Amino acid sequence: MAIAASSRSSLQQILGNLSTLEPAAVQHACAGIVSLADDAPTILYQSLPRVVEHLWPAVSDGRLETREAAARAMRACLGIVGQRDGQLRLRWAAVIFEEALAGLHGGREGSEHAAHGSLCVLIALLAATRDALDETRLEQAFEATWALRESRPRHIRMAIVNLLPRLASAAPHALALRWLPRLASYLIASLHNAHEAQRGAALVALGRTALALGGAAFSEHLSQVLKACHEA
């Protein structure tokens, strides 16, 4: 009982900190959500609607550190959802997906910050409940993400490189095969990027794509990958 009371008190403090929009308080609150997901998942789940609603402003915050902290907190919430029965899991996945998809189109704040935060949330969603999105939603997410591929901020490009192969892995094989020419071309081009971290992320993403689609489907792109690696 004492632990439950303490967890509920912590949750109220977390919600209060999220409401302040003060960077240090919000980031601390996001870390608190991750801890609650480990230590008191039932209590966190009971208040999940309020927690998620309070997290969305942080997801589109102007500070990169705050957005990343919010995405980690959202992933912790989604991890709890992933352990629930099928209908609840599907319902929560749909709610969070629709909000994230809106963010890819500019979101509540109509900014690149909302787009980046939503990319991070979609990565978290696929990690926690990868089978909860149907083919239509996966295609919507792919096309909305693809539309951002020319974005200049490096953190957005990194998130795109991380998300696209995860979408391919979650998609039906036939759908992923339709995406493959664009996806492989984009990731191979990313191997020539001047920034080392993005080159490394692109190489990992190509590996994920090959595993998701199988060697036969990916084989026609292999020589280009090897050439890009040699030239990088």
Backbone as CSV, one residue per row, in Angstrom:
resi,resn,N_x,N_y,N_z,CA_x,CA_y,CA_z,C_x,C_y,C_z
1,MET,0.821,-1.207,0.000,0.000,0.000,0.000,0.857,1.260,0.000
2,ALA,1.923,1.238,0.829,2.798,2.409,0.904,3.483,2.644,-0.434
3,ILE,3.888,1.545,-1.102,4.544,1.677,-2.407,3.580,2.246,-3.432
4,ALA,2.325,1.751,-3.396,1.318,2.249,-4.332,1.047,3.733,-4.101
5,ALA,0.939,4.126,-2.833,0.691,5.530,-2.509,1.853,6.401,-2.972
6,SER,3.067,5.908,-2.777,4.243,6.657,-3.209,4.276,6.793,-4.727
7,SER,3.891,5.711,-5.430,3.892,5.736,-6.893,2.845,6.710,-7.418
8,ARG,1.678,6.736,-6.766,0.635,7.679,-7.192,1.072,9.115,-6.951
9,SER,1.750,9.332,-5.827,2.270,10.668,-5.541,3.307,11.081,-6.577
10,SER,4.172,10.129,-6.934,5.179,10.409,-7.961,4.527,10.739,-9.294
11,LEU,3.456,10.032,-9.604,2.759,10.269,-10.858,2.165,11.677,-10.899
12,GLN,1.577,12.117,-9.802,1.020,13.466,-9.755,2.113,14.514,-9.927
13,GLN,3.259,14.259,-9.326,4.381,15.187,-9.470,4.863,15.211,-10.916
14,ILE,4.900,14.029,-11.554,5.312,13.937,-12.953,4.383,14.748,-13.843
15,LEU,3.078,14.587,-13.646,2.110,15.335,-14.453,2.266,16.842,-14.239
16,GLY,2.528,17.224,-12.988,2.749,18.639,-12.698,3.983,19.175,-13.401
17,ASN,5.059,18.395,-13.393,6.293,18.816,-14.056,6.115,18.924,-15.564
18,LEU,5.360,17.986,-16.141,5.110,18.051,-17.577,4.322,19.300,-17.946
19,SER,3.461,19.718,-17.057,2.615,20.885,-17.331,3.394,22.196,-17.287
20,THR,4.539,22.197,-16.612,5.294,23.441,-16.488,5.934,23.879,-17.789
21,LEU,6.243,22.907,-18.661,6.962,23.150,-19.913,8.367,23.698,-19.671
22,GLU,8.842,23.612,-18.431,10.216,24.020,-18.114,11.141,22.848,-18.457
23,PRO,12.175,23.065,-19.279,12.947,21.954,-19.834,13.448,20.934,-18.813
24,ALA,14.101,21.403,-17.761,14.654,20.462,-16.783,13.547,19.656,-16.104
25,ALA,12.435,20.325,-15.775,11.322,19.649,-15.115,10.676,18.621,-16.040
26,VAL,10.519,18.985,-17.302,9.901,18.058,-18.263,10.790,16.841,-18.485
27,GLN,12.080,17.050,-18.652,12.991,15.922,-18.863,13.037,15.023,-17.633
28,HIS,12.992,15.631,-16.448,12.950,14.850,-15.213,11.656,14.036,-15.148
29,ALA,10.553,14.639,-15.566,9.264,13.941,-15.570,9.293,12.760,-16.532
30,CYS,9.894,12.953,-17.687,9.983,11.856,-18.663,10.789,10.681,-18.106
31,ALA,11.886,10.995,-17.411,12.663,9.935,-16.762,11.834,9.241,-15.689
32,GLY,10.993,10.014,-14.988,10.126,9.435,-13.973,9.108,8.475,-14.561
33,ILE,8.602,8.778,-15.747,7.659,7.879,-16.413,8.329,6.552,-16.748
34,VAL,9.551,6.619,-17.230,10.296,5.386,-17.536,10.466,4.548,-16.267
35,SER,10.786,5.197,-15.156,10.944,4.477,-13.889,9.626,3.869,-13.424
36,LEU,8.552,4.630,-13.531,7.239,4.107,-13.132,6.829,2.912,-13.982
37,ALA,7.164,2.944,-15.263,6.834,1.817,-16.140,7.509,0.534,-15.671
38,ASP,8.683,0.672,-15.074,9.393,-0.492,-14.534,8.879,-0.881,-13.156
39,ASP,8.650,0.122,-12.297,8.372,-0.147,-10.888,6.889,-0.263,-10.549
40,ALA,6.041,0.451,-11.285,4.604,0.454,-10.964,3.785,0.540,-12.253
41,PRO,3.921,-0.451,-13.135,3.256,-0.366,-14.437,1.734,-0.287,-14.356
42,THR,1.136,-0.957,-13.365,-0.321,-0.927,-13.253,-0.823,0.475,-12.943
43,ILE,-0.145,1.160,-12.024,-0.541,2.522,-11.669,-0.349,3.462,-12.854
44,LEU,0.743,3.289,-13.574,0.961,4.130,-14.752,-0.109,3.848,-15.805
45,TYR,-0.441,2.591,-16.005,-1.443,2.252,-17.017,-2.804,2.849,-16.683
46,GLN,-3.143,2.870,-15.407,-4.441,3.420,-14.995,-4.572,4.907,-15.346
47,SER,-3.446,5.592,-15.436,-3.466,7.032,-15.746,-2.899,7.317,-17.130
48,LEU,-2.828,6.291,-17.977,-2.169,6.451,-19.264,-2.777,7.542,-20.144
49,PRO,-4.095,7.687,-20.214,-4.634,8.767,-21.053,-4.098,10.149,-20.671
50,ARG,-4.048,10.421,-19.364,-3.536,11.732,-18.924,-2.043,11.851,-19.192
51,VAL,-1.307,10.773,-18.939,0.144,10.813,-19.140,0.482,11.075,-20.603
52,VAL,-0.152,10.331,-21.501,0.132,10.490,-22.928,-0.258,11.882,-23.401
53,GLU,-1.402,12.372,-22.953,-1.829,13.718,-23.344,-0.828,14.773,-22.883
54,HIS,-0.289,14.602,-21.680,0.704,15.551,-21.168,2.046,15.422,-21.896
55,LEU,2.298,14.251,-22.493,3.584,14.038,-23.161,3.644,14.686,-24.545
56,TRP,2.506,14.813,-25.227,2.553,15.284,-26.612,3.211,16.655,-26.773
57,PRO,2.948,17.634,-25.918,3.675,18.906,-26.092,5.193,18.735,-26.009
58,ALA,5.647,17.824,-25.144,7.090,17.585,-25.032,7.632,16.910,-26.281
59,VAL,6.819,16.069,-26.921,7.245,15.388,-28.149,7.579,16.397,-29.245
60,SER,6.882,17.532,-29.264,7.132,18.545,-30.296,7.864,19.774,-29.753
61,ASP,8.502,19.616,-28.597,9.229,20.724,-27.979,10.383,21.184,-28.870
62,GLY,10.756,22.416,-28.742,11.828,22.963,-29.562,13.216,22.465,-29.199
63,ARG,13.359,21.804,-28.061,14.670,21.318,-27.621,14.799,19.839,-27.947
64,LEU,15.889,19.493,-28.633,16.118,18.109,-29.040,16.127,17.163,-27.846
65,GLU,16.792,17.572,-26.749,16.889,16.703,-25.574,15.516,16.407,-24.982
66,THR,14.632,17.400,-25.002,13.285,17.199,-24.465,12.491,16.242,-25.345
67,ARG,12.602,16.412,-26.665,11.882,15.508,-27.575,12.352,14.072,-27.404
68,GLU,13.657,13.895,-27.284,14.184,12.538,-27.138,13.767,11.922,-25.804
69,ALA,13.747,12.738,-24.744,13.287,12.248,-23.446,11.811,11.859,-23.510
70,ALA,11.013,12.690,-24.194,9.583,12.396,-24.335,9.358,11.116,-25.130
71,ALA,10.165,10.901,-26.155,10.039,9.671,-26.947,10.376,8.440,-26.102
72,ARG,11.388,8.564,-25.241,11.715,7.434,-24.349,10.554,7.156,-23.391
73,ALA,9.947,8.226,-22.891,8.794,8.056,-21.997,7.618,7.433,-22.735
74,MET,7.392,7.878,-23.969,6.301,7.308,-24.765,6.566,5.827,-25.031
75,ARG,7.819,5.480,-25.279,8.149,4.066,-25.514,7.852,3.234,-24.266
76,ALA,8.149,3.796,-23.092,7.851,3.082,-21.846,6.348,2.864,-21.702
77,CYS,5.561,3.886,-22.043,4.097,3.748,-21.997,3.623,2.695,-22.988
78,LEU,4.199,2.712,-24.180,3.812,1.744,-25.199,4.214,0.324,-24.805
79,GLY,5.318,0.221,-24.055,5.718,-1.098,-23.571,4.665,-1.700,-22.658
80,ILE,4.048,-0.866,-21.833,2.957,-1.334,-20.968,1.751,-1.739,-21.811
81,VAL,1.443,-0.919,-22.814,0.324,-1.221,-23.703,0.545,-2.561,-24.407
82,GLY,1.788,-2.800,-24.823,2.101,-4.025,-25.544,1.864,-5.287,-24.746
83,GLN,1.796,-5.173,-23.421,1.568,-6.334,-22.568,0.085,-6.585,-22.320
84,ARG,-0.791,-5.702,-22.796,-2.221,-5.840,-22.531,-2.875,-6.699,-23.605
85,ASP,-4.177,-6.957,-23.408,-4.886,-7.806,-24.360,-5.012,-7.113,-25.712
86,GLY,-5.330,-7.901,-26.739,-5.267,-7.446,-28.112,-6.044,-6.195,-28.419
87,GLN,-7.294,-6.102,-27.972,-8.122,-4.965,-28.320,-7.603,-3.665,-27.717
88,LEU,-7.191,-3.721,-26.447,-6.621,-2.519,-25.823,-5.344,-2.095,-26.527
89,ARG,-4.541,-3.050,-26.874,-3.275,-2.763,-27.549,-3.527,-2.100,-28.906
90,LEU,-4.466,-2.650,-29.658,-4.790,-2.084,-30.964,-5.370,-0.683,-30.844
91,ARG,-6.212,-0.484,-29.820,-6.833,0.827,-29.630,-5.787,1.887,-29.311
92,TRP,-4.882,1.565,-28.390,-3.849,2.526,-28.017,-2.890,2.783,-29.169
93,ALA,-2.542,1.727,-29.889,-1.650,1.903,-31.037,-2.268,2.837,-32.062
94,ALA,-3.577,2.703,-32.291,-4.262,3.561,-33.264,-4.273,5.014,-32.811
95,VAL,-4.546,5.239,-31.527,-4.596,6.608,-30.997,-3.235,7.292,-31.145
96,ILE,-2.196,6.590,-30.736,-0.856,7.181,-30.781,-0.381,7.326,-32.220
97,PHE,-0.718,6.363,-33.065,-0.331,6.464,-34.470,-0.944,7.695,-35.129
98,GLU,-2.226,7.930,-34.920,-2.891,9.058,-35.573,-2.283,10.389,-35.144
99,GLU,-1.937,10.488,-33.871,-1.311,11.728,-33.390,0.081,11.888,-33.990
100,ALA,0.825,10.781,-34.060,2.165,10.843,-34.642,2.103,11.165,-36.126
101,LEU,1.143,10.583,-36.828,1.007,10.865,-38.258,0.708,12.347,-38.490
102,ALA,-0.146,12.922,-37.648,-0.416,14.359,-37.747,0.864,15.156,-37.536
103,GLY,1.706,14.681,-36.624,2.972,15.359,-36.376,3.897,15.340,-37.571
104,LEU,3.857,14.265,-38.357,4.688,14.197,-39.556,4.264,15.237,-40.591
105,HIS,3.033,15.672,-40.497,2.539,16.704,-41.415,2.612,18.098,-40.790
106,GLY,3.358,18.219,-39.708,3.520,19.527,-39.080,3.046,19.575,-37.659
107,GLY,2.112,18.693,-37.301,1.705,18.531,-35.917,1.011,19.734,-35.323
108,ARG,0.862,19.666,-34.031,0.164,20.723,-33.296,0.862,22.063,-33.439
109,GLU,2.180,22.015,-33.517,2.940,23.259,-33.548,3.298,23.681,-34.974
110,GLY,2.977,22.822,-35.956,3.275,23.152,-37.341,4.755,23.371,-37.585
111,SER,5.609,22.483,-37.070,7.045,22.722,-37.136,7.806,21.431,-37.386
112,GLU,9.084,21.611,-37.717,9.952,20.451,-37.890,10.168,19.729,-36.563
113,HIS,9.999,20.443,-35.444,10.149,19.790,-34.149,9.071,18.728,-33.960
114,ALA,7.850,19.053,-34.353,6.759,18.081,-34.266,7.031,16.886,-35.167
115,ALA,7.574,17.142,-36.360,7.875,16.048,-37.279,8.935,15.125,-36.686
116,HIS,9.992,15.703,-36.137,11.045,14.865,-35.552,10.533,14.071,-34.368
117,GLY,9.792,14.720,-33.477,9.253,14.008,-32.328,8.341,12.873,-32.739
118,SER,7.552,13.086,-33.779,6.641,12.049,-34.238,7.390,10.885,-34.874
119,LEU,8.472,11.168,-35.589,9.312,10.086,-36.103,9.824,9.215,-34.956
120,CYS,10.262,9.848,-33.890,10.766,9.106,-32.726,9.657,8.277,-32.076
121,VAL,8.448,8.838,-32.024,7.327,8.105,-31.441,6.970,6.895,-32.301
122,LEU,7.007,7.043,-33.621,6.708,5.913,-34.497,7.753,4.799,-34.345
123,ILE,9.007,5.185,-34.174,10.041,4.181,-33.906,9.715,3.430,-32.621
124,ALA,9.312,4.171,-31.586,8.943,3.556,-30.312,7.713,2.660,-30.459
125,LEU,6.742,3.122,-31.241,5.514,2.349,-31.443,5.814,1.012,-32.115
126,LEU,6.664,1.037,-33.133,6.999,-0.204,-33.828,7.825,-1.137,-32.944
127,ALA,8.644,-0.564,-32.081,9.440,-1.386,-31.176,8.573,-2.088,-30.140
128,ALA,7.512,-1.409,-29.703,6.684,-1.954,-28.618,5.522,-2.793,-29.122
129,THR,4.938,-2.396,-30.254,3.722,-3.070,-30.729,3.776,-3.187,-32.248
130,ARG,4.789,-3.811,-32.787,5.042,-3.783,-34.230,3.937,-4.446,-35.042
131,ASP,3.163,-5.334,-34.442,2.110,-6.019,-35.181,0.749,-5.335,-35.021
132,ALA,0.730,-4.149,-34.407,-0.546,-3.480,-34.118,-0.984,-2.526,-35.217
133,LEU,-0.139,-2.302,-36.213,-0.485,-1.390,-37.306,-0.836,-2.199,-38.543
134,ASP,-1.971,-1.862,-39.152,-2.382,-2.587,-40.349,-1.665,-2.024,-41.575
135,GLU,-1.905,-2.636,-42.717,-1.190,-2.270,-43.936,-1.441,-0.820,-44.328
136,THR,-2.671,-0.360,-44.171,-2.996,1.027,-44.533,-2.189,2.011,-43.699
137,ARG,-2.124,1.784,-42.392,-1.382,2.704,-41.519,0.118,2.644,-41.807
138,LEU,0.620,1.457,-42.056,2.044,1.346,-42.378,2.372,2.121,-43.655
139,GLU,1.499,2.024,-44.646,1.754,2.749,-45.890,1.641,4.255,-45.675
140,GLN,0.687,4.684,-44.874,0.574,6.112,-44.559,1.849,6.613,-43.879
141,ALA,2.347,5.827,-42.932,3.558,6.229,-42.215,4.757,6.271,-43.146
142,PHE,4.868,5.287,-44.037,6.004,5.266,-44.958,5.980,6.490,-45.867
143,GLU,4.834,6.776,-46.459,4.767,7.884,-47.409,4.980,9.226,-46.717
144,ALA,4.434,9.379,-45.501,4.636,10.631,-44.769,6.100,10.802,-44.375
145,THR,6.742,9.699,-44.005,8.171,9.742,-43.671,9.003,10.017,-44.909
146,TRP,8.659,9.366,-46.000,9.383,9.558,-47.257,9.336,11.011,-47.710
147,ALA,8.216,11.669,-47.473,8.060,13.068,-47.876,9.025,13.989,-47.133
148,LEU,9.564,13.528,-46.016,10.482,14.344,-45.212,11.954,14.078,-45.537
149,ARG,12.224,13.225,-46.505,13.586,12.733,-46.721,14.594,13.824,-47.093
150,GLU,14.108,14.954,-47.628,15.016,16.042,-47.997,15.195,17.054,-46.866
151,SER,14.672,16.758,-45.708,14.809,17.679,-44.572,16.275,17.938,-44.266
152,ARG,16.589,19.158,-43.933,17.982,19.519,-43.696,18.489,19.147,-42.306
153,PRO,17.672,19.275,-41.242,18.209,18.957,-39.910,18.698,17.511,-39.823
154,ARG,19.895,17.343,-39.300,20.505,16.016,-39.246,19.708,15.047,-38.398
155,HIS,19.119,15.544,-37.288,18.394,14.630,-36.408,17.141,14.082,-37.079
156,ILE,16.537,14.860,-37.985,15.394,14.340,-38.732,15.853,13.276,-39.719
157,ARG,16.957,13.529,-40.422,17.462,12.533,-41.375,17.849,11.242,-40.660
158,MET,18.438,11.365,-39.478,18.808,10.174,-38.713,17.562,9.379,-38.313
159,ALA,16.526,10.084,-37.892,15.293,9.401,-37.494,14.645,8.703,-38.687
160,ILE,14.693,9.340,-39.855,14.140,8.725,-41.068,14.897,7.441,-41.408
161,VAL,16.220,7.510,-41.355,17.038,6.326,-41.639,16.711,5.193,-40.663
162,ASN,16.438,5.532,-39.426,16.104,4.508,-38.430,14.693,3.964,-38.611
163,LEU,13.758,4.816,-39.034,12.352,4.408,-39.099,12.018,3.597,-40.348
164,LEU,12.494,4.003,-41.512,12.061,3.367,-42.753,12.256,1.841,-42.765
165,PRO,13.421,1.325,-42.380,13.557,-0.144,-42.398,12.685,-0.838,-41.359
166,ARG,12.358,-0.159,-40.277,11.457,-0.737,-39.279,10.044,-0.863,-39.854
167,LEU,9.645,0.124,-40.641,8.350,0.029,-41.314,8.353,-1.131,-42.308
168,ALA,9.453,-1.272,-43.045,9.553,-2.379,-44.004,9.499,-3.727,-43.300
169,SER,10.133,-3.808,-42.142,10.137,-5.054,-41.380,8.746,-5.402,-40.862
170,ALA,7.952,-4.384,-40.510,6.612,-4.623,-39.972,5.574,-4.849,-41.059
171,ALA,5.877,-4.444,-42.285,4.900,-4.492,-43.369,4.783,-5.890,-43.965
172,PRO,3.640,-6.194,-44.575,3.536,-7.430,-45.370,4.630,-7.451,-46.437
173,HIS,5.108,-8.626,-46.781,6.264,-8.756,-47.680,6.023,-8.041,-49.016
174,ALA,4.834,-8.204,-49.581,4.556,-7.609,-50.885,4.622,-6.083,-50.828
175,LEU,4.137,-5.502,-49.733,4.184,-4.047,-49.578,5.617,-3.576,-49.422
176,ALA,6.387,-4.267,-48.607,7.783,-3.891,-48.404,8.578,-3.990,-49.711
177,LEU,8.261,-4.980,-50.537,8.946,-5.109,-51.827,8.675,-3.906,-52.722
178,ARG,7.471,-3.346,-52.644,7.156,-2.148,-53.433,7.985,-0.958,-52.973
179,TRP,8.276,-0.921,-51.683,9.074,0.187,-51.150,10.562,0.028,-51.433
180,LEU,11.011,-1.194,-51.651,12.445,-1.498,-51.646,13.275,-0.630,-52.588
181,PRO,12.885,-0.412,-53.857,13.752,0.407,-54.714,14.025,1.794,-54.147
182,ARG,12.976,2.458,-53.657,13.164,3.784,-53.058,13.992,3.701,-51.783
183,LEU,13.663,2.725,-50.957,14.331,2.601,-49.662,15.812,2.305,-49.833
184,ALA,16.129,1.340,-50.693,17.537,0.980,-50.904,18.309,2.154,-51.484
185,SER,17.705,2.852,-52.456,18.377,3.991,-53.076,18.676,5.083,-52.051
186,TYR,17.708,5.359,-51.183,17.886,6.400,-50.174,18.977,6.026,-49.166
187,LEU,18.942,4.785,-48.713,19.917,4.360,-47.713,21.320,4.275,-48.299
188,ILE,21.430,3.825,-49.546,22.740,3.773,-50.194,23.300,5.182,-50.362
189,ALA,22.434,6.127,-50.757,22.877,7.521,-50.875,23.349,8.056,-49.529
190,SER,22.705,7.603,-48.453,23.078,8.068,-47.109,24.461,7.575,-46.699
191,LEU,24.933,6.506,-47.337,26.285,6.022,-47.037,27.352,7.009,-47.483
192,HIS,26.989,7.902,-48.387,27.939,8.914,-48.865,27.861,10.192,-48.037
193,ASN,26.997,10.189,-47.012,26.848,11.385,-46.195,28.149,11.704,-45.471
194,ALA,28.434,12.999,-45.346,29.683,13.417,-44.712,29.699,13.126,-43.216
195,HIS,28.516,12.962,-42.613,28.455,12.764,-41.171,28.562,11.275,-40.837
196,GLU,29.561,10.926,-40.050,29.862,9.523,-39.775,28.701,8.781,-39.121
197,ALA,28.010,9.458,-38.195,26.910,8.798,-37.493,25.800,8.401,-38.456
198,GLN,25.504,9.270,-39.435,24.455,8.935,-40.388,24.891,7.803,-41.310
199,ARG,26.169,7.764,-41.673,26.664,6.653,-42.487,26.513,5.339,-41.731
200,GLY,26.864,5.363,-40.448,26.727,4.150,-39.646,25.284,3.724,-39.504
201,ALA,24.396,4.701,-39.281,22.970,4.387,-39.151,22.424,3.816,-40.452
202,ALA,22.879,4.360,-41.593,22.410,3.870,-42.890,22.869,2.436,-43.124
203,LEU,24.081,2.113,-42.706,24.590,0.754,-42.876,23.775,-0.238,-42.047
204,VAL,23.472,0.141,-40.803,22.625,-0.708,-39.955,21.234,-0.855,-40.578
205,ALA,20.706,0.247,-41.103,19.378,0.225,-41.712,19.347,-0.685,-42.939
206,LEU,20.399,-0.673,-43.730,20.469,-1.571,-44.879,20.478,-3.029,-44.427
207,GLY,21.197,-3.312,-43.345,21.197,-4.666,-42.803,19.813,-5.087,-42.345
208,ARG,19.114,-4.188,-41.676,17.744,-4.485,-41.227,16.825,-4.746,-42.419
209,THR,16.998,-3.929,-43.452,16.159,-4.081,-44.639,16.413,-5.423,-45.308
210,ALA,17.678,-5.793,-45.425,18.014,-7.082,-46.039,17.446,-8.243,-45.234
211,LEU,17.527,-8.159,-43.916,16.976,-9.224,-43.075,15.455,-9.295,-43.193
212,ALA,14.822,-8.130,-43.289,13.362,-8.099,-43.364,12.839,-8.672,-44.668
213,LEU,13.549,-8.405,-45.769,13.047,-8.787,-47.082,13.667,-10.057,-47.634
214,GLY,14.781,-10.470,-47.056,15.435,-11.685,-47.531,16.511,-11.372,-48.560
215,GLY,17.513,-12.247,-48.612,18.656,-12.022,-49.491,18.297,-11.971,-50.959
216,ALA,17.341,-12.801,-51.391,16.976,-12.831,-52.810,16.428,-11.493,-53.274
217,ALA,15.556,-10.905,-52.459,14.954,-9.617,-52.830,15.993,-8.498,-52.812
218,PHE,16.944,-8.584,-51.893,17.904,-7.496,-51.701,19.137,-7.646,-52.584
219,SER,19.327,-8.800,-53.189,20.589,-9.107,-53.869,20.925,-8.126,-54.989
220,GLU,19.905,-7.613,-55.707,20.198,-6.718,-56.821,20.786,-5.389,-56.362
221,HIS,20.648,-5.091,-55.071,21.189,-3.831,-54.541,22.546,-4.035,-53.861
222,LEU,22.969,-5.282,-53.742,24.167,-5.572,-52.943,25.423,-4.951,-53.536
223,SER,25.576,-5.002,-54.862,26.790,-4.445,-55.470,26.882,-2.944,-55.227
224,GLN,25.723,-2.254,-55.250,25.718,-0.812,-54.974,26.106,-0.529,-53.529
225,VAL,25.640,-1.378,-52.608,25.984,-1.207,-51.199,27.477,-1.386,-51.005
226,LEU,28.050,-2.420,-51.596,29.493,-2.680,-51.458,30.311,-1.554,-52.065
227,LYS,29.853,-1.048,-53.218,30.570,0.056,-53.857,30.518,1.306,-52.981
228,ALA,29.338,1.596,-52.432,29.203,2.774,-51.557,30.061,2.640,-50.315
229,CYS,30.115,1.438,-49.739,30.957,1.212,-48.558,32.417,1.423,-48.891
230,HIS,32.842,0.984,-50.061,34.243,1.138,-50.493,34.596,2.605,-50.700
231,GLU,33.631,3.366,-51.215,33.896,4.774,-51.522,33.730,5.685,-50.318
232,ALA,32.974,5.217,-49.308,32.668,6.076,-48.161,33.918,6.385,-47.346
